[in-house]
Structure formats: C-alpha cells, structure tokens
Rosetta silent file (secondary structure, phi, psi, omega in degrees, C-alpha in Angstrom):
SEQUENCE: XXXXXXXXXXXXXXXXXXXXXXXXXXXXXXXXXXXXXXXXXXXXXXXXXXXXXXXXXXXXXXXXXXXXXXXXXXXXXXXXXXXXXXXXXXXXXXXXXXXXXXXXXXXXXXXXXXXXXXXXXXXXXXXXXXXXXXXXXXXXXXXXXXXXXXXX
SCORE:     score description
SCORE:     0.000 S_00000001
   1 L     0.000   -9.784 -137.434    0.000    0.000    0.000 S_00000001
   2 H  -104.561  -67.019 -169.757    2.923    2.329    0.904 S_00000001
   3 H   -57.701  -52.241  161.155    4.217    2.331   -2.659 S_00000001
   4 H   -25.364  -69.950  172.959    0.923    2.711   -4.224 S_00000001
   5 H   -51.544  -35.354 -161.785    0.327    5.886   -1.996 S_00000001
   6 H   -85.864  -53.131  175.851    3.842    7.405   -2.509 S_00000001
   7 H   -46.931  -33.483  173.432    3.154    7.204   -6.336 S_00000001
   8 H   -52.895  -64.763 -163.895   -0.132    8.765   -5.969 S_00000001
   9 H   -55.874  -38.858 -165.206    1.358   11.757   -3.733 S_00000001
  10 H   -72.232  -23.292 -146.558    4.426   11.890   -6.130 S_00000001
  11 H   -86.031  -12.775  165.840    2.171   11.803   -9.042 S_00000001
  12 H   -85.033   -8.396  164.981   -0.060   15.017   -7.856 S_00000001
  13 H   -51.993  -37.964 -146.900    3.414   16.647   -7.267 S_00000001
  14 H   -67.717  -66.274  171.927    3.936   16.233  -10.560 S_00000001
  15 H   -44.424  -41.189 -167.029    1.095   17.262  -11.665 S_00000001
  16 H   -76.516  -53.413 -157.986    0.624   20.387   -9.681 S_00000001
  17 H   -50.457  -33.559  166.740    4.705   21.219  -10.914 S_00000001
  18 L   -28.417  -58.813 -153.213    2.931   20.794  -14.533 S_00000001
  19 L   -97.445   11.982  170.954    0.377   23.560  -14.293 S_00000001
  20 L    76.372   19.501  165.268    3.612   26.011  -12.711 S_00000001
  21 L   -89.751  165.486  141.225    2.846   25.217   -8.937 S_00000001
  22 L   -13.759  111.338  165.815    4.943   24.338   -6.129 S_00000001
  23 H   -49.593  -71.285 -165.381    5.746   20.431   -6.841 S_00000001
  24 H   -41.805  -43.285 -179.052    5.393   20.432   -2.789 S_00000001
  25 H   -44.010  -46.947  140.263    2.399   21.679   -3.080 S_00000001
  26 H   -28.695  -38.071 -174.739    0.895   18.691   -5.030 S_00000001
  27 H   -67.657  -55.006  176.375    2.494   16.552   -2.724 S_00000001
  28 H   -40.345  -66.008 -158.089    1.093   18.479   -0.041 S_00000001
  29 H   -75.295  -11.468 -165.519   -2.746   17.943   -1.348 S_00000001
  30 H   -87.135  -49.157  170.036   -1.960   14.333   -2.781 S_00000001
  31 H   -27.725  -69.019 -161.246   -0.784   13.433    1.260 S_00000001
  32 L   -96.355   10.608  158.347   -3.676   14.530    2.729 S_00000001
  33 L   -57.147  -43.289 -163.877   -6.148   12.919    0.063 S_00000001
  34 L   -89.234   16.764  137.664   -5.001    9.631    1.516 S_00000001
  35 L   -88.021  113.110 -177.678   -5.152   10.551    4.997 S_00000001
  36 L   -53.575  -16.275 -161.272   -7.810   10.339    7.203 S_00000001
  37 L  -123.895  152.600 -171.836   -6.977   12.459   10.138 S_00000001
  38 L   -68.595  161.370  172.069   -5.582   16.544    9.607 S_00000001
  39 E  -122.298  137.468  169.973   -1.851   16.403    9.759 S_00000001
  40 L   -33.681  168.437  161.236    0.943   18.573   11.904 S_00000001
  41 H   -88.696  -25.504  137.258    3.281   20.521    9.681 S_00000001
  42 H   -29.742  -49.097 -179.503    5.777   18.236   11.213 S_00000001
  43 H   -75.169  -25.686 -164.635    4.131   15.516   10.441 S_00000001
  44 H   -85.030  -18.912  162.726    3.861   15.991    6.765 S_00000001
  45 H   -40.350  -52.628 -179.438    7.372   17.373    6.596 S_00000001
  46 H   -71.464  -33.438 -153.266    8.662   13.745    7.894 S_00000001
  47 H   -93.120  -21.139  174.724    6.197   11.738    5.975 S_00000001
  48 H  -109.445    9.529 -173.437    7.584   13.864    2.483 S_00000001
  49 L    12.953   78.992  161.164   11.109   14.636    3.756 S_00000001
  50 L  -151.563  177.902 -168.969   11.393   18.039    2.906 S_00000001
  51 L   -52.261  167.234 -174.507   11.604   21.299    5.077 S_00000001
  52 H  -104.629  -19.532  151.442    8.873   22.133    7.807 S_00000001
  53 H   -30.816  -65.951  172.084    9.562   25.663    5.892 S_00000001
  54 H   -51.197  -85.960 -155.877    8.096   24.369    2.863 S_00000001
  55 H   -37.659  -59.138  178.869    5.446   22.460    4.024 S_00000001
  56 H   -29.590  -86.608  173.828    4.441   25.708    5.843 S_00000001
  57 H   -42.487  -79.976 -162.785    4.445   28.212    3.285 S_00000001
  58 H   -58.695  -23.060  130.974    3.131   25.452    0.686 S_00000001
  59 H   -53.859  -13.824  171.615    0.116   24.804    3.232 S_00000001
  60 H   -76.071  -36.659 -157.228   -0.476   28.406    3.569 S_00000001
  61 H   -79.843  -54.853  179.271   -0.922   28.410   -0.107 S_00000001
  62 H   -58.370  -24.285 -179.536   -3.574   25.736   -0.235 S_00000001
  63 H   -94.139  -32.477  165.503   -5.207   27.158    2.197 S_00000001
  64 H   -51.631  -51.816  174.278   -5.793   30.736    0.763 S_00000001
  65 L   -77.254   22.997  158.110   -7.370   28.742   -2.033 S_00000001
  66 L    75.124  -15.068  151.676   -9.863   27.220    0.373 S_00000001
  67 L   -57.480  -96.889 -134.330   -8.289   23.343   -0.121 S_00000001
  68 L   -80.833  162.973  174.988   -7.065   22.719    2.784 S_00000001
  69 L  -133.701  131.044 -162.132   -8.594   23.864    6.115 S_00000001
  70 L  -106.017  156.375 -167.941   -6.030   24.217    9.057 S_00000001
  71 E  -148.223  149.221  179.495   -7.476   23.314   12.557 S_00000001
  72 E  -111.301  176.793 -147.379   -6.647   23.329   15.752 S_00000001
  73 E  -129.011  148.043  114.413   -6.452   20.622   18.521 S_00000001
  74 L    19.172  113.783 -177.961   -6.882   21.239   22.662 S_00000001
  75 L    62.726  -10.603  163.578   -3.900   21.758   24.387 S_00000001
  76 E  -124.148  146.342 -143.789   -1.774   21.666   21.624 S_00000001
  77 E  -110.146   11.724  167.316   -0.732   24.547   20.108 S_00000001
  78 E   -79.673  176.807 -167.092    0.776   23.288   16.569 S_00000001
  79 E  -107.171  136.256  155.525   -1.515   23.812   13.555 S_00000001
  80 E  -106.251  155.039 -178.837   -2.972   21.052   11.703 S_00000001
  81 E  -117.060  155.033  169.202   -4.401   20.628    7.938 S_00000001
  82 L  -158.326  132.924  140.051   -7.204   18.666    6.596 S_00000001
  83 L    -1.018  106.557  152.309   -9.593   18.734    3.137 S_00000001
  84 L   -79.021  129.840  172.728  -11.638   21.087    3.212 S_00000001
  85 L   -22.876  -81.813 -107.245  -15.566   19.628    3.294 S_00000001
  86 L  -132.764   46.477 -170.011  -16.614   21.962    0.549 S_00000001
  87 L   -72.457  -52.938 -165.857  -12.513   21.214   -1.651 S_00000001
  88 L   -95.897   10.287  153.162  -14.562   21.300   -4.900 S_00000001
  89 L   -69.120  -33.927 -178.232  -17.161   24.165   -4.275 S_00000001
  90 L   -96.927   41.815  167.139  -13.751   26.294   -3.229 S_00000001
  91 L  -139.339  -45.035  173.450  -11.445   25.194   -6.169 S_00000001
  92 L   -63.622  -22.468  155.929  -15.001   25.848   -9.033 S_00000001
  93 L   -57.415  -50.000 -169.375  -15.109   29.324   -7.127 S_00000001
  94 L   -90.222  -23.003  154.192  -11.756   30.311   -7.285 S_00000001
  95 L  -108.900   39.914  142.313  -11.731   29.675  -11.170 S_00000001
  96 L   -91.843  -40.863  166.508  -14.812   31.653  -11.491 S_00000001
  97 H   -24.824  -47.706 -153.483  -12.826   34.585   -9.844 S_00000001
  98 H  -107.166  -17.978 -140.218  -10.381   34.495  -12.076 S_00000001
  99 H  -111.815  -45.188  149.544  -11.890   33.717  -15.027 S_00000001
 100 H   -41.777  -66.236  164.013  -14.156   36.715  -13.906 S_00000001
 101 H   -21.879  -41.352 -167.630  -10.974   39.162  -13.654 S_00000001
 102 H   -95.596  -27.832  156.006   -9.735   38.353  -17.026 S_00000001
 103 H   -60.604  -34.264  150.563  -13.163   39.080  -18.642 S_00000001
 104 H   -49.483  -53.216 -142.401  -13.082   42.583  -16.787 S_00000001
 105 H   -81.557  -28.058  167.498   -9.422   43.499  -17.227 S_00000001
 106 H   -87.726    4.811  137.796  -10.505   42.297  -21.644 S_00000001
 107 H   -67.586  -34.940  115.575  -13.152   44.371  -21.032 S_00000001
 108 H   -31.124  -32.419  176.229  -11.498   47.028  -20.050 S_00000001
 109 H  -101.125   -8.094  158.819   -8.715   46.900  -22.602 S_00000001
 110 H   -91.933    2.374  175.581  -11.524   47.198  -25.379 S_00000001
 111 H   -82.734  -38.370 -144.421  -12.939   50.171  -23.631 S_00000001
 112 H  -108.049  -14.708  163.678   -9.445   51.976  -23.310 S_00000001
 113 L  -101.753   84.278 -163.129   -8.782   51.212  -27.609 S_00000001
 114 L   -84.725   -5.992 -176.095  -11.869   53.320  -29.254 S_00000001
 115 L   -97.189   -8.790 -121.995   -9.269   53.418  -32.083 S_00000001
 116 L  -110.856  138.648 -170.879   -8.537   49.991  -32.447 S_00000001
 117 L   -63.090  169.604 -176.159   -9.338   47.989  -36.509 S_00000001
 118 H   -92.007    1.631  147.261  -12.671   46.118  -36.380 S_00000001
 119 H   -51.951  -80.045 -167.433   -9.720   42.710  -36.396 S_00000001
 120 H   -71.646  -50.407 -176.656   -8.470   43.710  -32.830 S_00000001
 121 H   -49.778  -69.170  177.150  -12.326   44.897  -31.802 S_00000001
 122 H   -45.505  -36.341 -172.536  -13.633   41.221  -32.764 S_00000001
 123 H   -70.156  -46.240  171.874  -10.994   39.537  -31.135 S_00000001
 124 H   -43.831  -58.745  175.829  -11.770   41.198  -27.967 S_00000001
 125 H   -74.856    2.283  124.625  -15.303   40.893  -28.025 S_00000001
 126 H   -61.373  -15.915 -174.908  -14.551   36.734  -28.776 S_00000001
 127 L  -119.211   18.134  152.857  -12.597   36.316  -26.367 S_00000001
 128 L   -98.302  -34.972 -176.801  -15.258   38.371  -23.122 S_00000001
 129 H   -39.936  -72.128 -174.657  -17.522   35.988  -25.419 S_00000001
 130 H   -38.268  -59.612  174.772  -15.497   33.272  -24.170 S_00000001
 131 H   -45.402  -40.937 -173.696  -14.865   34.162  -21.009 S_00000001
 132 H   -73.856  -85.585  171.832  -18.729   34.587  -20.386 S_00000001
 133 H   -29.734  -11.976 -158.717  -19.241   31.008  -21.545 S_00000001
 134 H  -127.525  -57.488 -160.293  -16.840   29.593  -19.299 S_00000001
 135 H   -76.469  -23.464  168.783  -17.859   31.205  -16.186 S_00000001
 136 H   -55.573  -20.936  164.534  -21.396   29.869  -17.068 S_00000001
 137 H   -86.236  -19.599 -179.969  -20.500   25.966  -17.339 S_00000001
 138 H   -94.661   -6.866 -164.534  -18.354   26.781  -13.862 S_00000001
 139 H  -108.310  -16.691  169.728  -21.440   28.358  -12.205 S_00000001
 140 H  -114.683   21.154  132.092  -23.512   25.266  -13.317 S_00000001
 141 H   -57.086  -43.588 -169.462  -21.053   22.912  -12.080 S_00000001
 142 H   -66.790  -37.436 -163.570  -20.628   24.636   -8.872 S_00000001
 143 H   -70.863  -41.023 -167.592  -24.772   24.466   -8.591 S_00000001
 144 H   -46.166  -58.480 -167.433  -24.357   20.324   -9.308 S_00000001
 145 H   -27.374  -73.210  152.830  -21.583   20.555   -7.021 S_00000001
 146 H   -45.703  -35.977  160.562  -23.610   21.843   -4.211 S_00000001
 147 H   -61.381  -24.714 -162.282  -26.680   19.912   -4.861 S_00000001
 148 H    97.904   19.495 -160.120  -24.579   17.307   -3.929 S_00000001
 149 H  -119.481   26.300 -159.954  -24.142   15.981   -7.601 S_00000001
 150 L   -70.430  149.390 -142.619  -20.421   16.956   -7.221 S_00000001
 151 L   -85.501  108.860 -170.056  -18.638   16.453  -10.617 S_00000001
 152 L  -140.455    0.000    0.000  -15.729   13.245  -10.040 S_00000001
C-alpha cells in the first residue's frame, strides 16, 4: 500500500509542478487525500522529507485557495491541515474569480482602444464571449456541485 500511496502523492506533485505550482504543493494535497486524520506541519514534513519551511508556506498556499482547512487541537498549540468539506465548491469558485478578472481586465482593454481595426475589436469581443461562456459551465457545475451531484 505504501508504494501505491507514494506514487499517488508523487504523481499530484507532478502534476501540480505541470500547471507552474509548487511540486510540494501537489504533494502536499496528494498526502492529505489519503489521509484520514488533519496532519501537523511536522508531520507531513517527515512523511515527504522536505523542510517544515516548505510544508508551511506550501500549506499556507492551499489554504488561501480554500483546499485545505487548518485546525486546531486542545492543548496543543501546533496547527494542523485537513480537506476542506466543501474542496470542490472552493477550487469551481476560485476559477470563477479568475476567469471573472480576465473578462473585466478584456473588457477594459476594449474600452481603453476606441481606435482599435474592427480585427483587434472582434478579437476582444470573442474572447469576453469566451470568457462569459466559461464562467457559465463553472457556475452550473458549482450548482451540481452543491446539490450534492459533485462532478468526479
């Protein structure tokens, strides 16, 4: 089972390091798929033998995007991580955000060229076109999601 897991874990490192994240970071979220219980920053440090530095920072990171949720325990005053309940309501959110942003900021940049060939005009307005379509298939994922239909 051991090897099985550490290929999983390596293979969302991998994965993550693909898409221009933090390898640990992948590591990070592939770790605590397979774990049932939240884990220390210590512990996941040991169990991927790399820095408690990393892990830190690269747990910070997951958790601004709403994976991970860090929690604390009675009497002890380290932090722990777990899944967040609600990982794929907060990961379908967070690329609505953005996906929102970049349809403002090309809405904006056809607003600020009133000058601009009817070439450069189209392309803009296809691609807030796009943009618009896309956050509309993430906003009726996110409703599946939420119904409890979430999308695997």
């Amino acid at each position: 089972m051991r090897d099985a897991t550490d290929t999983f874990i390596e293979n969302m490192g991998r994965h993550f390091e693909e898409q221009g994240i933090p390898r640990i970071a992948g590591r990070l979220l592939g770790l605590l798929m397979v774990n049932e219980d939240p884990c220390s920053l210590d512990d996941m440090a040991e169990r991927l033998q790399v820095s408690k530095g990393s892990v830190s920072s690269n747990a910070r990171m997951l958790e601004q995007w709403g994976v991970v949720e860090r929690v604390t325990r009675p009497g002890d005053r380290r932090d722990y991580y777990h899944l967040a309940d609600d990982m794929e309501a907060r990961i379908l959110e967070r690329q609505m955000e953005t996906v929102a942003r970049m349809r403002e900021r090309l809405r904006d940049g056809l607003a600020s060229l009133p000058d601009a060939s009817d070439a450069v005009r189209a392309r803009f307005r296809a691609a807030i076109a796009f943009q618009e379509r896309t956050l509309e298939s993430l906003g009726e994922m996110l409703g599946r999601v939420r119904g409890g239909a979430a999308v695997r």
